[in-house]
Amino acid sequence: MTATPSAASDAGRPLFGIFLVALTTLFFALTDVFSKQLTMAYPVPVVMAIRYFTSFILLTTLFGPRMGKRLWATKRTRLVLVRAGILTLASLTMGHALRLMPVGETIAILYLSPFAVMALAVPILGEKITPWGVFFAILGFCGVLLVLRPGSGLDPVGVLWALGNASCATAFHLLTRSLSRTETAISMLFFVTLVGTVFFVITAIPHMATVRPPLRDLGLMAFVGITATSGHFLFAVAYREAPAAIIAPLNYLHLVWAALLGWAIFNHTPDGISVAGMAIIVGAGAALAVNGHISKTKP
């Protein structure tokens, strides 16, 4: 899942920011691809337990000595914990969806979330939406329908897991928009890794007696934790180097990377209609992000 930084800056080095987003979305796609590979062989809680534990250790080791108590300092702790729980549930649903579905199509369904966030931000957060915003949201939804159409060959149970993931992502981003006014990105990430680690370690315990991954697979699970944490951190750095108008549309590189890696590793090639749907999602999402920035900067 793509991170949402707490603040954006218009200063910095835009080209470097673009490079960081391209690298970040590649990390997220690698996380998805290797998660699929692992969940096809091991129970989802086991894979996620190692992933989240690695993320937690990495985060506390890198930032704990320097930040101390500021690493977990929050003002609205209950909502921060709710947000962390939602992302934990999102990881669970994504793991089950990837186990049953191709990577590209799964990520395409996930990108229902930005359009849903835009629609729900109006009544929940009091944000405004322009007619062009409505148009691009409807267009993006149509792109998802092309991917989900009858006859696409997608596993129905996998589709339900993916739709559940998109719902979690929508709630997660709405909460992030609200909490970013009072909380730091690093403290929110700390609680995400903490809650995820506790939940998945507990749910992985029943599998420990029968599941013993070899060292290679344990290393791959840890690597997934490293790519996920690095992606979240670099995404926040990218927003300090380039304006949101440049960064936000590039989020959709995640879908492009996911489709390419799914083809390269699993030899899965989406059919023409699904590719068209993915292209529409990317185009509509990028246009929606640009339109949102333009509408905010107009007097």
Coordinates of C-alpha atoms in Angstrom, one line a residue:
M1 CA 0.0 0.0 0.0
T2 CA 1.2 3.5 -0.9
A3 CA 2.1 5.7 2.0
T4 CA 0.7 9.2 2.6
P5 CA 3.2 11.7 3.9
S6 CA 2.3 14.2 6.5
A7 CA 3.5 17.2 4.6
A8 CA 4.7 18.2 1.2
S9 CA 7.3 20.7 0.1
D10 CA 7.5 22.7 -3.1
A11 CA 11.3 23.1 -2.6
G12 CA 14.1 20.6 -3.2
R13 CA 15.2 18.7 -6.3
P14 CA 12.2 17.7 -8.5
L15 CA 14.2 15.3 -10.7
F16 CA 15.5 13.5 -7.6
G17 CA 12.0 13.4 -6.2
I18 CA 10.7 11.8 -9.4
F19 CA 13.5 9.2 -9.2
L20 CA 12.6 8.4 -5.6
V21 CA 8.9 7.9 -6.5
A22 CA 9.9 5.5 -9.3
L23 CA 12.2 3.6 -6.9
T24 CA 9.5 3.7 -4.1
T25 CA 6.8 2.3 -6.4
L26 CA 9.2 -0.4 -7.6
F27 CA 9.8 -1.3 -3.9
F28 CA 6.0 -1.6 -3.3
A29 CA 5.6 -3.7 -6.5
L30 CA 8.5 -6.0 -5.3
T31 CA 6.8 -6.3 -1.9
D32 CA 3.6 -7.4 -3.7
V33 CA 5.3 -9.9 -6.1
F34 CA 7.4 -11.6 -3.4
S35 CA 4.4 -11.6 -1.0
K36 CA 2.5 -13.5 -3.7
Q37 CA 5.3 -16.0 -4.1
L38 CA 5.5 -16.6 -0.4
T39 CA 1.8 -16.8 0.3
M40 CA 1.4 -19.4 -2.3
A41 CA 3.7 -21.6 -0.2
Y42 CA 3.0 -20.5 3.4
P43 CA 0.1 -19.3 5.5
V44 CA -0.5 -15.5 5.2
P45 CA 0.0 -14.8 8.9
V46 CA 3.4 -16.5 8.9
V47 CA 4.6 -14.4 6.0
M48 CA 3.3 -11.2 7.4
A49 CA 4.6 -11.9 10.9
I50 CA 8.2 -12.0 9.6
R51 CA 7.6 -9.0 7.3
Y52 CA 6.2 -6.8 10.1
F53 CA 8.7 -7.9 12.7
T54 CA 11.5 -7.0 10.3
S55 CA 10.0 -3.6 9.6
F56 CA 9.6 -3.0 13.3
I57 CA 13.2 -3.9 14.1
L58 CA 14.5 -1.8 11.1
L59 CA 12.4 1.2 12.1
T60 CA 13.4 1.2 15.8
T61 CA 17.0 0.5 15.1
L62 CA 17.4 3.3 12.6
F63 CA 15.3 6.0 14.3
G64 CA 15.0 4.9 18.0
P65 CA 18.4 6.0 19.2
R66 CA 18.1 9.4 17.5
M67 CA 14.5 10.2 18.2
G68 CA 13.8 8.5 21.6
K69 CA 10.3 9.0 22.8
R70 CA 9.4 11.2 19.8
L71 CA 9.4 8.0 17.7
W72 CA 6.1 7.0 19.3
A73 CA 4.8 10.3 20.5
T74 CA 1.2 10.9 19.4
K75 CA -1.7 13.3 20.2
R76 CA -4.6 11.2 19.0
T77 CA -3.4 7.8 20.1
R78 CA -6.7 6.0 19.7
L79 CA -7.1 7.0 16.1
V80 CA -3.5 6.2 15.4
L81 CA -4.1 2.7 16.7
V82 CA -7.3 2.4 14.6
R83 CA -5.3 3.5 11.5
A84 CA -2.6 0.9 12.3
G85 CA -5.3 -1.8 12.8
I86 CA -6.8 -0.9 9.4
L87 CA -3.5 -1.3 7.6
T88 CA -2.9 -4.6 9.4
L89 CA -6.3 -5.8 8.0
A90 CA -5.3 -4.4 4.6
S91 CA -2.1 -6.5 4.7
L92 CA -4.1 -9.6 5.6
T93 CA -6.6 -9.1 2.8
M94 CA -3.8 -8.3 0.3
G95 CA -1.9 -11.4 1.2
H96 CA -5.0 -13.6 0.6
A97 CA -5.8 -11.7 -2.7
L98 CA -2.3 -12.1 -4.0
R99 CA -2.3 -15.8 -3.2
L100 CA -5.3 -16.3 -5.5
M101 CA -4.9 -13.5 -8.1
P102 CA -2.3 -12.2 -10.6
V103 CA -0.3 -9.2 -9.2
G104 CA -1.3 -6.7 -11.8
E105 CA -5.0 -7.2 -11.6
T106 CA -4.9 -7.3 -7.8
I107 CA -3.1 -3.9 -7.7
A108 CA -5.5 -2.5 -10.3
I109 CA -8.4 -3.3 -7.9
L110 CA -6.5 -1.7 -5.1
Y111 CA -6.5 1.6 -7.1
L112 CA -10.3 1.9 -6.6
S113 CA -9.2 3.4 -3.3
P114 CA -8.0 6.9 -4.5
F115 CA -11.4 7.4 -6.3
A116 CA -13.3 6.3 -3.3
V117 CA -11.2 8.5 -1.0
M118 CA -12.0 11.5 -3.2
A119 CA -15.7 10.8 -3.1
L120 CA -15.8 10.2 0.7
A121 CA -13.6 13.1 1.5
V122 CA -16.4 15.5 0.5
P123 CA -18.9 14.4 3.3
I124 CA -16.3 13.2 5.8
L125 CA -13.5 15.8 5.6
G126 CA -15.5 18.7 4.0
E127 CA -13.3 18.8 0.9
K128 CA -14.5 20.0 -2.4
I129 CA -14.6 18.2 -5.7
T130 CA -14.6 19.8 -9.2
P131 CA -16.7 18.5 -12.2
W132 CA -13.4 17.3 -13.8
G133 CA -12.7 15.4 -10.6
V134 CA -16.0 13.7 -10.8
F135 CA -15.3 12.8 -14.5
F136 CA -11.8 11.3 -13.8
A137 CA -13.2 9.4 -10.8
I138 CA -15.9 7.8 -13.0
L139 CA -13.4 7.1 -15.7
G140 CA -11.1 5.3 -13.2
F141 CA -13.9 3.3 -11.9
C142 CA -14.8 2.2 -15.4
G143 CA -11.2 1.1 -15.8
V144 CA -11.5 -1.1 -12.7
L145 CA -14.7 -2.6 -14.1
L146 CA -12.8 -3.6 -17.3
V147 CA -10.4 -5.5 -15.1
L148 CA -13.2 -7.1 -13.1
R149 CA -15.5 -7.8 -16.0
P150 CA -17.2 -11.3 -16.3
G151 CA -15.0 -13.6 -18.3
S152 CA -11.8 -12.1 -17.1
G153 CA -10.9 -15.4 -15.5
L154 CA -10.2 -13.9 -12.0
D155 CA -10.8 -16.0 -8.9
P156 CA -14.1 -14.8 -7.4
V157 CA -12.8 -15.3 -3.8
G158 CA -9.6 -13.5 -4.7
V159 CA -11.6 -10.6 -6.1
L160 CA -13.5 -10.3 -2.8
W161 CA -10.3 -10.2 -0.9
A162 CA -8.9 -7.5 -3.2
L163 CA -12.1 -5.5 -2.9
G164 CA -11.8 -5.8 0.9
N165 CA -8.2 -4.5 0.6
A166 CA -9.4 -1.5 -1.4
S167 CA -12.0 -0.8 1.3
C168 CA -9.3 -0.9 4.0
A169 CA -7.0 1.3 1.9
T170 CA -9.8 3.9 1.5
A171 CA -10.4 4.1 5.3
F172 CA -6.6 4.1 5.9
H173 CA -6.0 7.1 3.6
L174 CA -9.0 9.0 5.0
L175 CA -7.7 8.6 8.5
T176 CA -4.2 9.5 7.3
R177 CA -5.5 12.8 5.8
S178 CA -7.1 13.6 9.2
L179 CA -4.2 12.5 11.4
S180 CA -1.5 14.2 9.4
R181 CA -2.7 17.5 10.8
T182 CA -1.5 16.5 14.3
E183 CA 0.8 13.4 14.0
T184 CA 4.2 12.8 12.5
A185 CA 4.6 10.4 9.6
I186 CA 7.3 8.5 11.6
S187 CA 5.2 8.0 14.7
M188 CA 2.2 6.7 12.6
L189 CA 4.6 4.3 10.8
F190 CA 5.9 3.1 14.2
F191 CA 2.5 2.1 15.4
V192 CA 1.7 0.5 12.0
T193 CA 4.7 -1.8 12.4
L194 CA 4.0 -2.4 16.1
V195 CA 0.3 -3.4 15.7
G196 CA 1.1 -5.4 12.6
T197 CA 3.8 -7.3 14.4
V198 CA 1.7 -8.1 17.4
F199 CA -1.3 -9.2 15.4
F200 CA 0.5 -11.4 12.9
V201 CA 2.8 -13.0 15.5
I202 CA -0.2 -14.1 17.5
T203 CA -2.1 -15.4 14.5
A204 CA 1.0 -17.2 13.2
I205 CA 1.5 -19.2 16.4
P206 CA -1.0 -22.0 15.4
H207 CA 1.0 -22.6 12.3
M208 CA 4.4 -22.8 13.9
A209 CA 4.2 -26.5 14.7
T210 CA 3.8 -27.5 11.1
V211 CA 5.3 -24.7 9.1
R212 CA 9.1 -24.3 9.2
P213 CA 10.3 -22.2 6.2
P214 CA 13.9 -22.8 5.2
L215 CA 16.5 -20.0 5.7
R216 CA 16.1 -18.8 2.1
D217 CA 12.4 -18.2 2.5
L218 CA 12.8 -16.6 5.9
G219 CA 15.3 -14.3 4.3
L220 CA 12.8 -13.5 1.5
M221 CA 10.1 -12.7 4.1
A222 CA 12.5 -10.4 5.8
F223 CA 13.4 -8.8 2.5
V224 CA 9.7 -8.0 1.9
G225 CA 9.7 -6.2 5.3
I226 CA 12.8 -4.2 4.2
T227 CA 11.3 -3.2 0.8
A228 CA 7.9 -2.2 2.4
T229 CA 9.5 -0.1 5.1
S230 CA 12.0 1.5 2.7
G231 CA 9.2 2.3 0.3
H232 CA 7.2 4.2 3.0
F233 CA 10.3 6.1 4.1
L234 CA 11.5 7.1 0.6
F235 CA 8.0 8.2 -0.3
A236 CA 8.0 10.7 2.5
V237 CA 11.5 11.9 1.4
A238 CA 10.2 12.3 -2.2
Y239 CA 7.5 14.7 -1.0
R240 CA 10.3 16.9 0.5
E241 CA 12.2 17.0 -2.8
A242 CA 9.3 17.7 -5.3
P243 CA 5.9 19.3 -5.3
A244 CA 2.8 17.2 -4.7
A245 CA 1.6 18.0 -8.2
I246 CA 4.6 16.0 -9.6
I247 CA 4.7 13.3 -7.0
A248 CA 1.0 12.3 -6.7
P249 CA 0.4 11.2 -10.3
L250 CA 3.6 9.1 -10.3
N251 CA 2.0 6.9 -7.6
Y252 CA 0.4 5.0 -10.5
L253 CA 3.8 3.7 -11.5
H254 CA 3.1 1.1 -8.8
L255 CA 0.5 -0.5 -11.1
V256 CA 2.9 -0.5 -14.1
W257 CA 5.7 -2.1 -12.1
A258 CA 3.3 -4.7 -10.7
A259 CA 2.1 -5.7 -14.1
L260 CA 5.6 -5.9 -15.5
L261 CA 7.0 -7.9 -12.5
G262 CA 4.0 -10.2 -12.6
W263 CA 4.8 -10.9 -16.3
A264 CA 8.5 -11.4 -15.6
I265 CA 8.3 -13.6 -12.5
F266 CA 5.0 -15.5 -13.0
N267 CA 4.7 -15.3 -16.8
H268 CA 1.2 -13.8 -16.4
T269 CA 0.2 -11.5 -19.2
P270 CA -3.1 -9.6 -18.8
D271 CA -5.4 -9.8 -21.8
G272 CA -6.0 -6.8 -24.0
I273 CA -9.1 -5.6 -22.2
S274 CA -7.5 -5.8 -18.8
V275 CA -4.5 -3.9 -20.1
A276 CA -6.8 -1.2 -21.4
G277 CA -8.5 -1.1 -18.0
M278 CA -5.2 -0.7 -16.2
A279 CA -4.2 2.1 -18.7
I280 CA -7.4 3.9 -17.9
I281 CA -6.8 3.6 -14.2
V282 CA -3.3 5.0 -14.5
G283 CA -4.4 7.9 -16.8
A284 CA -7.5 8.8 -14.8
G285 CA -5.7 8.6 -11.5
A286 CA -2.8 10.8 -12.6
A287 CA -5.3 13.3 -14.1
L288 CA -7.3 13.3 -10.9
A289 CA -4.1 14.1 -8.9
V290 CA -3.1 16.9 -11.2
N291 CA -6.7 18.3 -11.2
G292 CA -6.8 18.2 -7.5
H293 CA -3.6 20.2 -7.2
I294 CA -4.8 22.8 -9.8
S295 CA -8.1 23.3 -8.0
K296 CA -6.2 23.8 -4.7
T297 CA -3.9 26.5 -6.1
K298 CA -6.7 28.5 -7.8
P299 CA -7.6 31.6 -5.9

